[in-house]
């Protein structure tokens, strides 16, 4: 039922068709440099209600608005804090979302009743053309069913959204593979609410101090980004995350694999190329080299989706370092594990 248009083949006319649907108040999926988005007119409460319905998303979880240019900022906010301006200047278009005070024209239904709004300018030509042609900011969460891993290809979107939306624009695989970094710009110091491809270290190059939402590291705090409180990125089988020193990973994973196999479990393993070939198991997903964290990020959701049709009882996942984009990788893996973490 859902049509897929390959942008490479259809060109502008494909994007135009999607833009017309957005203008009519419909929902379409489109590519960005992070993950695929599920887009609708960001100034139309009824259109965005269709996004919540298609995803099965709780209504208190706000949507972020995607803009094509700095000019469009004035449609969503009339007060840009200095931290927001500096982030825009340094990283936009790019994989970062700024939280700023919202304008009245932005419906409460899109911000879950908050007085702030998330705004992002994607570094993807198809996405920005779509927004330009629609002429409005596009509200878009990741194009997965609520709670599932985010889609990095049009096929991933199709699996979750077929029959729920009229059109998917296929722009090929997403580059980064994890969602944008969310930065709260409403305080003096920028606060990272969700780690992503724009790293804390990169932000520290332009700001003397960068804070991280305590809920990302502590266990009992309520996160400032409403969506971060839900279990998310969950594969069908339970996932156990191994966190700690790279040198200890092989031993710890091998030990757990043996124990689980003896108990009669079918075990899936997600591991780096440094050790993926060393397990006595035929269900291993190699997510890339420890030396290239951006490649691991790009493979991450694929790794989580890979075991869905392999009938495994449990997945053991090797963790990465928590610096650079490793902070985003570990954040997603922790959520995928429902906080079932073994320290090594
Ligand atoms: O890379 C991305 O950001 C992708 C692509 C499609 O652009 N989008 C995305 O949207 O990841 P979503 O809805 O899956 O995640 C947005 C997150 C949610 O956790 C939400 O709670 C939070 O942003 N958020 C949105 N508006 C907010 C606000 N005003 N204050 C705090 N958090 C907010
Ligand atoms: Mg999401």
JSON list of N, CA, C and O and ligand atoms in Angstrom, two decimals, residues 55 142 144 150 179 232, ligand 2:
[
{"chain": "A", "resi": 55, "resn": "UNK", "atom": "N", "xyz": [3.10, 6.03, 14.44]},
{"chain": "A", "resi": 55, "resn": "UNK", "atom": "CA", "xyz": [4.19, 5.48, 15.25]},
{"chain": "A", "resi": 55, "resn": "UNK", "atom": "C", "xyz": [3.71, 4.77, 16.50]},
{"chain": "A", "resi": 55, "resn": "UNK", "atom": "O", "xyz": [4.47, 4.01, 17.10]},
{"chain": "A", "resi": 142, "resn": "UNK", "atom": "N", "xyz": [11.90, 9.98, 14.29]},
{"chain": "A", "resi": 142, "resn": "UNK", "atom": "CA", "xyz": [12.44, 8.86, 13.54]},
{"chain": "A", "resi": 142, "resn": "UNK", "atom": "C", "xyz": [11.27, 8.00, 13.05]},
{"chain": "A", "resi": 142, "resn": "UNK", "atom": "O", "xyz": [10.25, 7.87, 13.73]},
{"chain": "A", "resi": 144, "resn": "UNK", "atom": "N", "xyz": [10.29, 4.99, 12.84]},
{"chain": "A", "resi": 144, "resn": "UNK", "atom": "CA", "xyz": [10.07, 3.63, 13.36]},
{"chain": "A", "resi": 144, "resn": "UNK", "atom": "C", "xyz": [8.81, 3.60, 14.20]},
{"chain": "A", "resi": 144, "resn": "UNK", "atom": "O", "xyz": [8.33, 4.64, 14.64]},
{"chain": "A", "resi": 150, "resn": "UNK", "atom": "N", "xyz": [15.64, 2.81, 15.25]},
{"chain": "A", "resi": 150, "resn": "UNK", "atom": "CA", "xyz": [15.36, 3.80, 14.21]},
{"chain": "A", "resi": 150, "resn": "UNK", "atom": "C", "xyz": [15.80, 3.29, 12.85]},
{"chain": "A", "resi": 150, "resn": "UNK", "atom": "O", "xyz": [16.79, 2.58, 12.73]},
{"chain": "A", "resi": 179, "resn": "UNK", "atom": "N", "xyz": [20.58, 9.16, 15.80]},
{"chain": "A", "resi": 179, "resn": "UNK", "atom": "CA", "xyz": [19.85, 10.41, 15.73]},
{"chain": "A", "resi": 179, "resn": "UNK", "atom": "C", "xyz": [20.74, 11.59, 16.16]},
{"chain": "A", "resi": 179, "resn": "UNK", "atom": "O", "xyz": [21.76, 11.42, 16.82]},
{"chain": "A", "resi": 232, "resn": "UNK", "atom": "N", "xyz": [13.73, 2.00, 24.43]},
{"chain": "A", "resi": 232, "resn": "UNK", "atom": "CA", "xyz": [13.79, 2.39, 23.04]},
{"chain": "A", "resi": 232, "resn": "UNK", "atom": "C", "xyz": [14.78, 1.48, 22.34]},
{"chain": "A", "resi": 232, "resn": "UNK", "atom": "O", "xyz": [15.54, 0.76, 22.97]},
{"chain": "B", "resi": 2, "resn": "LIG", "atom": "MG1", "xyz": [13.03, 8.18, 17.77]}
]
